[in-house]
PDB file of C-alpha atoms in Angstrom:
ATOM      1  CA  UNK H  24       2.607  -7.068  -7.827  1.00  0.00           C
ATOM      2  CA  UNK H  25      -1.074  -6.196  -8.095  1.00  0.00           C
ATOM      3  CA  UNK H  26      -2.180  -2.893  -9.559  1.00  0.00           C
ATOM      4  CA  UNK H  27      -4.633  -0.943  -7.390  1.00  0.00           C
ATOM      5  CA  UNK H  28      -7.815   0.692  -8.678  1.00  0.00           C
ATOM      6  CA  UNK H  29     -10.778   2.582  -7.197  1.00  0.00           C
ATOM      7  CA  UNK H  30     -14.143   2.496  -8.940  1.00  0.00           C
ATOM      8  CA  UNK H  31     -17.368   4.292  -8.095  1.00  0.00           C
ATOM      9  CA  UNK H  32     -20.359   2.039  -8.774  1.00  0.00           C
ATOM     10  CA  UNK H  33     -23.915   3.412  -8.498  1.00  0.00           C
ATOM     11  CA  UNK H  34     -27.012   1.332  -7.775  1.00  0.00           C
ATOM     12  CA  UNK H  35     -30.213   2.962  -8.961  1.00  0.00           C
ATOM     13  CA  UNK H  36     -33.863   1.973  -8.973  1.00  0.00           C
ATOM     14  CA  UNK H  37     -37.170   2.590  -7.285  1.00  0.00           C
ATOM     15  CA  UNK H  38     -37.599   2.555  -3.489  1.00  0.00           C
ATOM     16  CA  UNK H  39     -37.869  -0.918  -1.992  1.00  0.00           C
ATOM     17  CA  UNK H  40     -36.374  -2.878  -4.899  1.00  0.00           C
ATOM     18  CA  UNK H  41     -33.534  -4.236  -2.754  1.00  0.00           C
ATOM     19  CA  UNK H  42     -30.536  -2.007  -3.468  1.00  0.00           C
ATOM     20  CA  UNK H  43     -29.567  -1.558   0.176  1.00  0.00           C
ATOM     21  CA  UNK H  44     -29.954  -5.238   1.090  1.00  0.00           C
ATOM     22  CA  UNK H  45     -27.897  -6.316  -1.946  1.00  0.00           C
ATOM     23  CA  UNK H  46     -25.087  -3.969  -0.928  1.00  0.00           C
ATOM     24  CA  UNK H  47     -25.260  -5.175   2.690  1.00  0.00           C
ATOM     25  CA  UNK H  48     -25.132  -8.800   1.523  1.00  0.00           C
ATOM     26  CA  UNK H  49     -22.067  -8.097  -0.635  1.00  0.00           C
ATOM     27  CA  UNK H  50     -20.169  -5.946   1.870  1.00  0.00           C
ATOM     28  CA  UNK H  51     -21.056  -7.834   5.082  1.00  0.00           C
ATOM     29  CA  UNK H  52     -21.712 -11.303   3.690  1.00  0.00           C
ATOM     30  CA  UNK H  53     -25.137 -11.652   5.245  1.00  0.00           C
ATOM     31  CA  UNK H  54     -28.770 -10.736   4.735  1.00  0.00           C
ATOM     32  CA  UNK H  55     -30.178  -7.967   6.919  1.00  0.00           C
ATOM     33  CA  UNK H  56     -33.973  -7.946   6.962  1.00  0.00           C
ATOM     34  CA  UNK H  57     -34.021  -4.761   9.039  1.00  0.00           C
ATOM     35  CA  UNK H  58     -32.762  -2.248   6.459  1.00  0.00           C
ATOM     36  CA  UNK H  59     -34.278   1.210   6.270  1.00  0.00           C
ATOM     37  CA  UNK H  60     -34.956   3.266   3.147  1.00  0.00           C
ATOM     38  CA  UNK H  61     -31.955   5.244   1.997  1.00  0.00           C
ATOM     39  CA  UNK H  62     -32.282   8.977   2.553  1.00  0.00           C
ATOM     40  CA  UNK H  63     -30.501  10.799  -0.261  1.00  0.00           C
ATOM     41  CA  UNK H  64     -27.455   8.630  -0.720  1.00  0.00           C
ATOM     42  CA  UNK H  65     -25.299   6.172   1.161  1.00  0.00           C
ATOM     43  CA  UNK H  66     -22.115   4.456   0.158  1.00  0.00           C
ATOM     44  CA  UNK H  67     -20.076   1.448   1.175  1.00  0.00           C
ATOM     45  CA  UNK H  68     -16.543   0.344   0.424  1.00  0.00           C
ATOM     46  CA  UNK H  69     -15.411  -3.167  -0.408  1.00  0.00           C
ATOM     47  CA  UNK H  70     -11.912  -4.303  -1.349  1.00  0.00           C
ATOM     48  CA  UNK H  71     -11.929  -7.023  -3.995  1.00  0.00           C
ATOM     49  CA  UNK H  72      -9.426  -8.779  -6.215  1.00  0.00           C
ATOM     50  CA  UNK H  73     -10.481  -9.309  -9.792  1.00  0.00           C
ATOM     51  CA  UNK H  74      -8.809 -11.145 -12.624  1.00  0.00           C
ATOM     52  CA  UNK H  75      -8.739  -9.884 -16.198  1.00  0.00           C
ATOM     53  CA  UNK H  76      -6.579 -11.413 -18.930  1.00  0.00           C
ATOM     54  CA  UNK H  77      -4.563 -13.467 -16.422  1.00  0.00           C
ATOM     55  CA  UNK H  78      -3.716 -10.347 -14.387  1.00  0.00           C
ATOM     56  CA  UNK H  79      -4.913  -9.827 -10.826  1.00  0.00           C
ATOM     57  CA  UNK H  80      -6.050  -6.363  -9.815  1.00  0.00           C
ATOM     58  CA  UNK H  81      -6.601  -5.091  -6.307  1.00  0.00           C
ATOM     59  CA  UNK H  82      -9.745  -2.995  -6.490  1.00  0.00           C
ATOM     60  CA  UNK H  83     -11.717  -0.883  -4.083  1.00  0.00           C
ATOM     61  CA  UNK H  84     -15.371  -0.533  -4.974  1.00  0.00           C
ATOM     62  CA  UNK H  85     -17.123   2.584  -3.761  1.00  0.00           C
ATOM     63  CA  UNK H  86     -20.737   1.433  -4.001  1.00  0.00           C
ATOM     64  CA  UNK H  87     -23.234   4.291  -4.010  1.00  0.00           C
ATOM     65  CA  UNK H  88     -26.792   3.491  -2.948  1.00  0.00           C
ATOM     66  CA  UNK H  89     -28.886   6.218  -4.577  1.00  0.00           C
ATOM     67  CA  UNK H  90     -32.272   6.729  -2.881  1.00  0.00           C
ATOM     68  CA  UNK H  91     -35.177   5.764  -5.095  1.00  0.00           C
ATOM     69  CA  UNK H  92     -37.579   8.485  -4.023  1.00  0.00           C
ATOM     70  CA  UNK H  93     -38.278  11.091  -6.697  1.00  0.00           C
ATOM     71  CA  UNK H  94     -37.615  13.965  -4.297  1.00  0.00           C
ATOM     72  CA  UNK H  95     -33.898  13.088  -4.319  1.00  0.00           C
ATOM     73  CA  UNK H  96     -33.495  13.101  -8.091  1.00  0.00           C
ATOM     74  CA  UNK H  97     -32.550  16.788  -8.160  1.00  0.00           C
ATOM     75  CA  UNK H  98     -29.467  15.852  -6.145  1.00  0.00           C
ATOM     76  CA  UNK H  99     -28.491  13.202  -8.679  1.00  0.00           C
ATOM     77  CA  UNK H 100     -25.796  15.271 -10.426  1.00  0.00           C
ATOM     78  CA  UNK H 101     -23.883  15.656  -7.172  1.00  0.00           C
ATOM     79  CA  UNK H 102     -23.916  11.955  -6.351  1.00  0.00           C
ATOM     80  CA  UNK H 103     -23.520  10.397  -9.774  1.00  0.00           C
ATOM     81  CA  UNK H 104     -20.446  12.261 -11.038  1.00  0.00           C
ATOM     82  CA  UNK H 105     -17.442   9.996 -11.605  1.00  0.00           C
ATOM     83  CA  UNK H 106     -19.469   6.794 -11.808  1.00  0.00           C
ATOM     84  CA  UNK H 107     -17.638   3.968 -13.607  1.00  0.00           C
ATOM     85  CA  UNK H 108     -20.449   1.407 -13.514  1.00  0.00           C
ATOM     86  CA  UNK H 109     -24.234   1.343 -13.103  1.00  0.00           C
ATOM     87  CA  UNK H 110     -26.312  -1.379 -11.497  1.00  0.00           C
ATOM     88  CA  UNK H 111     -29.914  -0.920 -12.653  1.00  0.00           C
ATOM     89  CA  UNK H 112     -32.095  -2.598 -10.035  1.00  0.00           C
ATOM     90  CA  UNK H 113     -35.709  -3.772 -10.261  1.00  0.00           C
ATOM     91  CA  UNK H 114     -37.956  -6.317  -8.552  1.00  0.00           C
ATOM     92  CA  UNK H 115     -41.050  -6.414 -10.787  1.00  0.00           C
ATOM     93  CA  UNK H 116     -42.173  -5.207 -14.196  1.00  0.00           C
ATOM     94  CA  UNK H 117     -43.312  -1.803 -12.883  1.00  0.00           C
ATOM     95  CA  UNK H 118     -39.922  -1.066 -11.354  1.00  0.00           C
ATOM     96  CA  UNK H 119     -38.251  -2.254 -14.586  1.00  0.00           C
ATOM     97  CA  UNK H 120     -40.318   0.269 -16.549  1.00  0.00           C
ATOM     98  CA  UNK H 121     -39.333   3.024 -14.109  1.00  0.00           C
ATOM     99  CA  UNK H 122     -35.661   2.367 -14.909  1.00  0.00           C
ATOM    100  CA  UNK H 123     -36.276   4.035 -18.281  1.00  0.00           C
ATOM    101  CA  UNK H 124     -37.016   7.281 -16.425  1.00  0.00           C
ATOM    102  CA  UNK H 125     -33.962   6.748 -14.216  1.00  0.00           C
ATOM    103  CA  UNK H 126     -31.772   6.413 -17.297  1.00  0.00           C
ATOM    104  CA  UNK H 127     -33.171   9.626 -18.786  1.00  0.00           C
ATOM    105  CA  UNK H 128     -32.352  11.488 -15.564  1.00  0.00           C
ATOM    106  CA  UNK H 129     -28.884   9.933 -15.401  1.00  0.00           C
ATOM    107  CA  UNK H 130     -28.214  10.734 -19.050  1.00  0.00           C
ATOM    108  CA  UNK H 131     -28.669  14.430 -18.329  1.00  0.00           C
ATOM    109  CA  UNK H 132     -25.791  14.245 -15.802  1.00  0.00           C
ATOM    110  CA  UNK H 133     -23.334  11.606 -17.038  1.00  0.00           C
ATOM    111  CA  UNK H 134     -22.519   9.964 -20.394  1.00  0.00           C
ATOM    112  CA  UNK H 135     -24.460   6.755 -19.705  1.00  0.00           C
ATOM    113  CA  UNK H 136     -23.763   5.344 -23.170  1.00  0.00           C
ATOM    114  CA  UNK H 137     -20.083   5.111 -22.182  1.00  0.00           C
ATOM    115  CA  UNK H 138     -20.658   3.609 -18.728  1.00  0.00           C
ATOM    116  CA  UNK H 139     -21.036  -0.164 -18.281  1.00  0.00           C
ATOM    117  CA  UNK H 140     -24.516  -1.129 -17.130  1.00  0.00           C
ATOM    118  CA  UNK H 141     -25.795  -4.324 -15.557  1.00  0.00           C
ATOM    119  CA  UNK H 142     -29.496  -5.044 -15.116  1.00  0.00           C
ATOM    120  CA  UNK H 143     -30.340  -6.632 -11.760  1.00  0.00           C
ATOM    121  CA  UNK H 144     -33.575  -8.426 -10.929  1.00  0.00           C
ATOM    122  CA  UNK H 145     -33.812  -8.810  -7.148  1.00  0.00           C
ATOM    123  CA  UNK H 146     -35.860 -10.983  -4.797  1.00  0.00           C
ATOM    124  CA  UNK H 147     -35.503 -14.140  -6.893  1.00  0.00           C
ATOM    125  CA  UNK H 148     -36.285 -16.144  -3.753  1.00  0.00           C
ATOM    126  CA  UNK H 149     -39.851 -14.755  -3.965  1.00  0.00           C
ATOM    127  CA  UNK H 150     -40.321 -16.114  -7.522  1.00  0.00           C
ATOM    128  CA  UNK H 151     -41.303 -12.803  -9.128  1.00  0.00           C
ATOM    129  CA  UNK H 152     -43.306 -12.787 -12.342  1.00  0.00           C
ATOM    130  CA  UNK H 153     -41.032 -11.326 -15.000  1.00  0.00           C
ATOM    131  CA  UNK H 154     -41.536 -10.937 -18.738  1.00  0.00           C
ATOM    132  CA  UNK H 155     -38.388 -12.231 -20.447  1.00  0.00           C
ATOM    133  CA  UNK H 156     -39.219 -10.492 -23.729  1.00  0.00           C
ATOM    134  CA  UNK H 157     -39.584  -7.070 -22.054  1.00  0.00           C
ATOM    135  CA  UNK H 158     -36.283  -7.656 -20.252  1.00  0.00           C
ATOM    136  CA  UNK H 159     -34.544  -8.566 -23.547  1.00  0.00           C
ATOM    137  CA  UNK H 160     -35.892  -5.403 -25.196  1.00  0.00           C
ATOM    138  CA  UNK H 161     -34.693  -3.259 -22.264  1.00  0.00           C
ATOM    139  CA  UNK H 162     -31.227  -4.843 -22.433  1.00  0.00           C
ATOM    140  CA  UNK H 163     -31.020  -4.153 -26.159  1.00  0.00           C
ATOM    141  CA  UNK H 164     -32.462  -0.619 -26.038  1.00  0.00           C
ATOM    142  CA  UNK H 165     -30.159   0.553 -23.242  1.00  0.00           C
ATOM    143  CA  UNK H 166     -26.979  -1.308 -24.214  1.00  0.00           C
ATOM    144  CA  UNK H 167     -26.894  -3.326 -20.997  1.00  0.00           C
ATOM    145  CA  UNK H 168     -23.807  -5.543 -20.722  1.00  0.00           C
ATOM    146  CA  UNK H 169     -25.200  -8.267 -18.476  1.00  0.00           C
ATOM    147  CA  UNK H 170     -28.364  -9.368 -16.683  1.00  0.00           C
ATOM    148  CA  UNK H 171     -28.472 -11.111 -13.304  1.00  0.00           C
ATOM    149  CA  UNK H 172     -31.330 -12.472 -11.237  1.00  0.00           C
ATOM    150  CA  UNK H 173     -30.359 -12.142  -7.588  1.00  0.00           C
ATOM    151  CA  UNK H 174     -31.478 -12.801  -4.049  1.00  0.00           C
ATOM    152  CA  UNK H 175     -30.044 -11.007  -1.050  1.00  0.00           C
ATOM    153  CA  UNK H 176     -31.694 -13.620   1.179  1.00  0.00           C
ATOM    154  CA  UNK H 177     -29.883 -16.589  -0.393  1.00  0.00           C
ATOM    155  CA  UNK H 178     -26.923 -14.652  -1.806  1.00  0.00           C
ATOM    156  CA  UNK H 179     -27.689 -15.814  -5.353  1.00  0.00           C
ATOM    157  CA  UNK H 180     -25.512 -13.899  -7.865  1.00  0.00           C
ATOM    158  CA  UNK H 181     -24.667 -11.067  -5.449  1.00  0.00           C
ATOM    159  CA  UNK H 182     -20.889 -11.633  -5.576  1.00  0.00           C
ATOM    160  CA  UNK H 183     -21.074 -12.342  -9.306  1.00  0.00           C
ATOM    161  CA  UNK H 184     -22.843  -9.087 -10.214  1.00  0.00           C
ATOM    162  CA  UNK H 185     -20.315  -6.994  -8.293  1.00  0.00           C
ATOM    163  CA  UNK H 186     -17.411  -8.962  -9.749  1.00  0.00           C
ATOM    164  CA  UNK H 187     -18.746  -8.431 -13.268  1.00  0.00           C
ATOM    165  CA  UNK H 188     -19.365  -4.683 -12.863  1.00  0.00           C
ATOM    166  CA  UNK H 189     -15.826  -4.418 -11.440  1.00  0.00           C
ATOM    167  CA  UNK H 190     -14.412  -6.113 -14.522  1.00  0.00           C
ATOM    168  CA  UNK H 191     -16.456  -3.918 -16.855  1.00  0.00           C
ATOM    169  CA  UNK H 192     -15.372  -0.775 -14.987  1.00  0.00           C
ATOM    170  CA  UNK H 193     -11.742  -1.912 -15.204  1.00  0.00           C
ATOM    171  CA  UNK H 194     -11.605  -2.323 -18.994  1.00  0.00           C
ATOM    172  CA  UNK H 195     -11.643   1.400 -19.947  1.00  0.00           C
ATOM    173  CA  UNK H 196      -8.876   2.159 -17.445  1.00  0.00           C
ATOM    174  CA  UNK H 197      -6.714  -0.556 -19.010  1.00  0.00           C
ATOM    175  CA  UNK H 198      -7.258   0.856 -22.500  1.00  0.00           C
ATOM    176  CA  UNK H 199      -6.380   4.424 -21.465  1.00  0.00           C
TER     177      UNK H 199
END
């Protein structure tokens, strides 16, 4: 018999980095080029089975798409409470740098040091110019568990990033 779990996963990053399209690709299995900017917050549900230590777990992911506009940051405490995993999303070096500010805001609301974090570079199909050294420093400085380059157009690493954040979110509940 599979154990059932529910995990709240938050995707954060600047407007236009591809959070909404990545979620749509994962939940619906296809790319939607006609997405609109998120106003405030949106969330989607996806039922997944994950395997950890030879045990299968039935998991429901509650994926929160947090709007990137600064005017919504005051509402962050309401939306971010109970988060079990963070997907830190960027599409160029400027949006990577802005994630530092995002983490400072998040840290004032939730214990981000205790929450698994994955760094996500989007729009890989567009061959973005990324500085590997800056990415390595960010990963080290913010205790990021994993880094994925993704494309919502091709589907590259979309399933994998959600599977990995699910596994990372699961571990603390197994140790409790």
